[in-house]
Amino acid sequence: MFKPIEQIITSYKTIAVVGLSPDPGKPSYEVASYLKKAGYRIIPVNPACREVLGERCYPSISEIPEEVEVVDIFRRSEFVPEVVEDAIKKGVKAIWMQEGVVNQEAAQRAEAAGLLVVMDHCMLKEHYKLHKTTR
């Protein structure tokens, strides 16, 4: 049986990155850029942008026209519940809250809806660790 981190990284390839910044100096940009280079489909979610990393940016998860498997959250913890609700309605398979993003109630809500949940971990670091040990 996979742990949620390993299962998400190895099983899913379409990631909506909520709060993705167009600034290359921001962690969200660095992580999304890394994941895109690693072969993941990145869908930026940021109402202030039209495009990030050469991908069309959407104002919310609900406005993404294609299937989303993972929602990677780069928002302050207090904004996580609304992101999780949108993700549940969209039918995603997993919620990933980046380092420093913690919301127990939202995590419980996502798990109750059948989603895998990772909280307070960096997807880039976890991907790197997993692939460093499997090569």
mmCIF file of C-alpha atoms in Angstrom:
data_model
loop_
_atom_site.group_PDB
_atom_site.id
_atom_site.type_symbol
_atom_site.label_atom_id
_atom_site.label_comp_id
_atom_site.label_asym_id
_atom_site.label_seq_id
_atom_site.Cartn_x
_atom_site.Cartn_y
_atom_site.Cartn_z
ATOM 1 C CA MET A 1 0.000 0.000 0.000
ATOM 2 C CA PHE A 2 1.306 3.411 -0.982
ATOM 3 C CA LYS A 3 1.534 6.263 1.495
ATOM 4 C CA PRO A 4 -0.454 9.320 0.292
ATOM 5 C CA ILE A 5 2.696 11.244 -0.720
ATOM 6 C CA GLU A 6 4.042 8.386 -2.807
ATOM 7 C CA GLN A 7 0.639 7.564 -4.283
ATOM 8 C CA ILE A 8 -0.006 11.149 -5.377
ATOM 9 C CA ILE A 9 3.454 11.602 -6.893
ATOM 10 C CA THR A 10 3.448 8.297 -8.767
ATOM 11 C CA SER A 11 -0.216 7.956 -9.766
ATOM 12 C CA TYR A 12 -1.419 11.412 -10.795
ATOM 13 C CA LYS A 13 -0.131 13.706 -13.525
ATOM 14 C CA THR A 14 -2.533 16.691 -13.720
ATOM 15 C CA ILE A 15 -1.958 19.298 -11.018
ATOM 16 C CA ALA A 16 -3.838 22.556 -10.498
ATOM 17 C CA VAL A 17 -1.500 24.896 -8.616
ATOM 18 C CA VAL A 18 -3.619 27.331 -6.600
ATOM 19 C CA GLY A 19 -1.784 30.572 -5.900
ATOM 20 C CA LEU A 20 0.842 30.031 -8.599
ATOM 21 C CA SER A 21 2.847 33.245 -8.924
ATOM 22 C CA PRO A 22 4.381 34.479 -12.184
ATOM 23 C CA ASP A 23 7.438 35.593 -10.139
ATOM 24 C CA PRO A 24 10.326 33.107 -10.658
ATOM 25 C CA GLY A 25 11.608 33.984 -7.174
ATOM 26 C CA LYS A 26 8.490 32.651 -5.447
ATOM 27 C CA PRO A 27 8.275 29.061 -4.146
ATOM 28 C CA SER A 28 5.052 28.378 -6.085
ATOM 29 C CA TYR A 29 6.791 29.198 -9.373
ATOM 30 C CA GLU A 30 9.866 27.117 -8.497
ATOM 31 C CA VAL A 31 7.788 24.079 -7.504
ATOM 32 C CA ALA A 32 5.428 24.268 -10.501
ATOM 33 C CA SER A 33 8.331 24.769 -12.917
ATOM 34 C CA TYR A 34 10.123 21.729 -11.465
ATOM 35 C CA LEU A 35 6.975 19.585 -11.675
ATOM 36 C CA LYS A 36 6.311 20.662 -15.263
ATOM 37 C CA LYS A 37 9.870 19.692 -16.240
ATOM 38 C CA ALA A 38 9.313 16.352 -14.452
ATOM 39 C CA GLY A 39 6.412 15.623 -16.831
ATOM 40 C CA TYR A 40 3.349 16.767 -14.904
ATOM 41 C CA ARG A 41 0.550 18.785 -16.511
ATOM 42 C CA ILE A 42 0.465 22.065 -14.582
ATOM 43 C CA ILE A 43 -2.682 24.196 -14.539
ATOM 44 C CA PRO A 44 -2.142 27.598 -12.894
ATOM 45 C CA VAL A 45 -4.931 28.981 -10.698
ATOM 46 C CA ASN A 46 -4.552 32.675 -9.943
ATOM 47 C CA PRO A 47 -7.257 35.274 -10.661
ATOM 48 C CA ALA A 48 -4.596 37.984 -11.117
ATOM 49 C CA CYS A 49 -2.845 36.251 -14.046
ATOM 50 C CA ARG A 50 -3.658 35.242 -17.605
ATOM 51 C CA GLU A 51 -0.702 32.904 -18.084
ATOM 52 C CA VAL A 52 2.068 31.381 -15.975
ATOM 53 C CA LEU A 53 4.791 28.963 -17.163
ATOM 54 C CA GLY A 54 3.342 29.154 -20.667
ATOM 55 C CA GLU A 55 0.020 27.720 -19.434
ATOM 56 C CA ARG A 56 -3.363 29.422 -19.394
ATOM 57 C CA CYS A 57 -4.213 30.595 -15.896
ATOM 58 C CA TYR A 58 -7.699 30.157 -14.423
ATOM 59 C CA PRO A 59 -9.328 32.306 -11.728
ATOM 60 C CA SER A 60 -10.615 29.259 -9.815
ATOM 61 C CA ILE A 61 -10.576 25.458 -9.823
ATOM 62 C CA SER A 62 -14.217 25.345 -10.940
ATOM 63 C CA GLU A 63 -13.368 27.235 -14.144
ATOM 64 C CA ILE A 64 -10.773 24.699 -15.329
ATOM 65 C CA PRO A 65 -12.401 22.909 -18.291
ATOM 66 C CA GLU A 66 -10.388 19.685 -18.006
ATOM 67 C CA GLU A 67 -9.993 16.978 -15.374
ATOM 68 C CA VAL A 68 -7.787 17.813 -12.401
ATOM 69 C CA GLU A 69 -6.263 15.057 -10.290
ATOM 70 C CA VAL A 70 -4.327 17.017 -7.653
ATOM 71 C CA VAL A 71 -4.819 20.487 -6.207
ATOM 72 C CA ASP A 72 -1.517 21.880 -4.899
ATOM 73 C CA ILE A 73 -2.246 24.799 -2.566
ATOM 74 C CA PHE A 74 0.047 27.823 -2.193
ATOM 75 C CA ARG A 75 -2.371 29.988 -0.213
ATOM 76 C CA ARG A 76 -2.472 31.031 3.421
ATOM 77 C CA SER A 77 -4.013 28.408 5.668
ATOM 78 C CA GLU A 78 -7.185 30.417 6.317
ATOM 79 C CA PHE A 79 -8.040 30.290 2.582
ATOM 80 C CA VAL A 80 -7.692 26.507 2.324
ATOM 81 C CA PRO A 81 -11.327 25.568 3.186
ATOM 82 C CA GLU A 82 -12.760 27.356 0.141
ATOM 83 C CA VAL A 83 -10.096 25.794 -2.102
ATOM 84 C CA VAL A 84 -10.908 22.335 -0.716
ATOM 85 C CA GLU A 85 -14.644 22.850 -1.301
ATOM 86 C CA ASP A 86 -13.968 23.827 -4.938
ATOM 87 C CA ALA A 87 -11.690 20.808 -5.320
ATOM 88 C CA ILE A 88 -14.319 18.435 -3.930
ATOM 89 C CA LYS A 89 -16.941 19.846 -6.328
ATOM 90 C CA LYS A 90 -14.482 19.475 -9.212
ATOM 91 C CA GLY A 91 -13.975 15.792 -8.364
ATOM 92 C CA VAL A 92 -10.218 15.848 -7.799
ATOM 93 C CA LYS A 93 -8.445 12.880 -6.264
ATOM 94 C CA ALA A 94 -5.999 14.635 -3.925
ATOM 95 C CA ILE A 95 -5.272 17.825 -1.991
ATOM 96 C CA TRP A 96 -1.659 18.834 -1.392
ATOM 97 C CA MET A 97 -0.966 21.675 1.042
ATOM 98 C CA GLN A 98 2.566 23.029 0.646
ATOM 99 C CA GLU A 99 5.024 23.588 3.490
ATOM 100 C CA GLY A 100 3.564 25.964 6.047
ATOM 101 C CA VAL A 101 0.000 25.439 4.806
ATOM 102 C CA VAL A 102 -1.995 23.692 7.536
ATOM 103 C CA ASN A 103 -5.748 23.492 8.006
ATOM 104 C CA GLN A 104 -6.982 20.466 9.953
ATOM 105 C CA GLU A 105 -10.686 21.115 9.315
ATOM 106 C CA ALA A 106 -10.161 21.375 5.563
ATOM 107 C CA ALA A 107 -8.002 18.230 5.593
ATOM 108 C CA GLN A 108 -10.721 16.313 7.448
ATOM 109 C CA ARG A 109 -13.367 17.604 5.039
ATOM 110 C CA ALA A 110 -11.287 16.450 2.048
ATOM 111 C CA GLU A 111 -10.624 13.025 3.588
ATOM 112 C CA ALA A 112 -14.338 12.621 4.406
ATOM 113 C CA ALA A 113 -15.039 13.270 0.712
ATOM 114 C CA GLY A 114 -12.614 10.471 -0.226
ATOM 115 C CA LEU A 115 -9.615 12.569 -1.271
ATOM 116 C CA LEU A 116 -6.009 11.820 -0.429
ATOM 117 C CA VAL A 117 -4.531 14.625 1.660
ATOM 118 C CA VAL A 118 -0.961 15.778 2.220
ATOM 119 C CA MET A 119 -0.389 18.758 4.483
ATOM 120 C CA ASP A 120 2.688 20.877 5.259
ATOM 121 C CA HIS A 121 4.980 19.151 2.712
ATOM 122 C CA CYS A 122 6.712 20.440 -0.403
ATOM 123 C CA MET A 123 5.771 18.519 -3.540
ATOM 124 C CA LEU A 124 9.129 19.331 -5.176
ATOM 125 C CA LYS A 125 11.107 17.999 -2.201
ATOM 126 C CA GLU A 126 8.961 14.873 -1.913
ATOM 127 C CA HIS A 127 9.194 14.161 -5.653
ATOM 128 C CA TYR A 128 12.954 14.613 -5.540
ATOM 129 C CA LYS A 129 13.334 12.310 -2.507
ATOM 130 C CA LEU A 130 11.159 9.622 -4.051
ATOM 131 C CA HIS A 131 12.917 9.671 -7.412
ATOM 132 C CA LYS A 132 16.384 9.917 -5.899
ATOM 133 C CA THR A 133 15.756 6.655 -4.007
ATOM 134 C CA THR A 134 14.034 4.831 -6.891
ATOM 135 C CA ARG A 135 16.724 5.390 -9.522
#
